Coordinates of C-alpha atoms in Angstrom, one line a residue:
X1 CA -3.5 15.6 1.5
X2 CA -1.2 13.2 2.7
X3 CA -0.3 9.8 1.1
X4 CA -1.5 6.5 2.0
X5 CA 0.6 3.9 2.5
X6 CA 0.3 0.0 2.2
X7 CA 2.5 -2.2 3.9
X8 CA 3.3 -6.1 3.3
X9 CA 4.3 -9.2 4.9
X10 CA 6.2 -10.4 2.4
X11 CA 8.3 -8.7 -0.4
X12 CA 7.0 -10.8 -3.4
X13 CA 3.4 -9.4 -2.9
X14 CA 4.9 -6.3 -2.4
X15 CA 6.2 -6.5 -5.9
X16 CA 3.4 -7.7 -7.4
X17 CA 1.3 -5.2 -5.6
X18 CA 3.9 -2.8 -7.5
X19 CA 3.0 -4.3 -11.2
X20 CA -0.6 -3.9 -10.5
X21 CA -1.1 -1.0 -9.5
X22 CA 1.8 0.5 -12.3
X23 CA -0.6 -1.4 -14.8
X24 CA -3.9 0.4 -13.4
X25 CA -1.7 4.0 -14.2
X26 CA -1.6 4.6 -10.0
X27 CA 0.5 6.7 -9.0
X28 CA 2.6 4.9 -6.9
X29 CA 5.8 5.4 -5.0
X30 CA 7.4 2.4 -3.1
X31 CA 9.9 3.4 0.3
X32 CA 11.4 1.6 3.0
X33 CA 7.9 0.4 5.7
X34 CA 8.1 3.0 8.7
X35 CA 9.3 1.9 11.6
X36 CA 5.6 2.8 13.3
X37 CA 4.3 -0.5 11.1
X38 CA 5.4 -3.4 12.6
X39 CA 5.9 -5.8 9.0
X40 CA 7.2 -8.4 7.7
X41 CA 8.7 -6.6 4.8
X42 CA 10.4 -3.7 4.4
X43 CA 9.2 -2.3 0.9
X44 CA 6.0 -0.2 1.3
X45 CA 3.8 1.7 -1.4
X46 CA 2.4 5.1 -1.2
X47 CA -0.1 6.3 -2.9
X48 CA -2.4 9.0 -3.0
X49 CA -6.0 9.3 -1.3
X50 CA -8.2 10.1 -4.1
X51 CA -7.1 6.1 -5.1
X52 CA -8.0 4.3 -2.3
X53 CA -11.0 2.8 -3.9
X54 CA -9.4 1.8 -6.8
X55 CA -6.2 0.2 -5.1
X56 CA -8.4 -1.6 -2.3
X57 CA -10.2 -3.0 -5.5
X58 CA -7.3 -4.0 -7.5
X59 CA -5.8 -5.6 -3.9
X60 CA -9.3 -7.9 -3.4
X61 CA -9.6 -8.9 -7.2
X62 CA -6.0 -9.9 -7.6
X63 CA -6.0 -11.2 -3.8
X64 CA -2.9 -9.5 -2.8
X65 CA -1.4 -10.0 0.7
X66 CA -1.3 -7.3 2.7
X67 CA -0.4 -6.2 6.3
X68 CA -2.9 -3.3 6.0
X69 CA -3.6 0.2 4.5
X70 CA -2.3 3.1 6.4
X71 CA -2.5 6.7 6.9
X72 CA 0.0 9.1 8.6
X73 CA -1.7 10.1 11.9
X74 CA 0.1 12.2 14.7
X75 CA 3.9 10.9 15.5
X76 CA 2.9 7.5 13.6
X77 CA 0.2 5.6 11.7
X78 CA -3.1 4.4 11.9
X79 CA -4.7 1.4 10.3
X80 CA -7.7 2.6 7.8
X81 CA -8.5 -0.8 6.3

């Protein structure tokens, strides 16, 4: 399956984002925001599907910013959020 990706506005919620999710033992990669995502910020994290419940709770509790939740779809991305 492929990896999800979320992508931020801003790079200090990007960061923080980062922390979290490290603290919550995701398994996280963060890499430059695909040009398909039009952002704000340039850092993006991937993660894998089977933790999409988990990071989109993590994201509300902790009221992370966010541009939105992705998913690789054709040539580009698609918004899943």
């Amino acid at each position: 399956m492929d990896p999800l990706l979320i992508a931020f506005d801003s790079t200090q919620q990007a960061l923080r984002a980062e922390m979290l999710l490290e603290y919550a033992e995701v398994e996280i990669d963060i890499r430059p925001t695909p040009k398909e995502i039009t952002a704000g910020c340039a850092l993006s994290i991937e993660f894998p599907q089977e933790a999409l419940g988990q990071v989109k709770e993590i994201i509300a509790e902790e009221k992370v910013e966010i541009r939105g939740l992705f998913r690789p779809s054709g040539s580009g991305y698609e918004r899943i959020d």
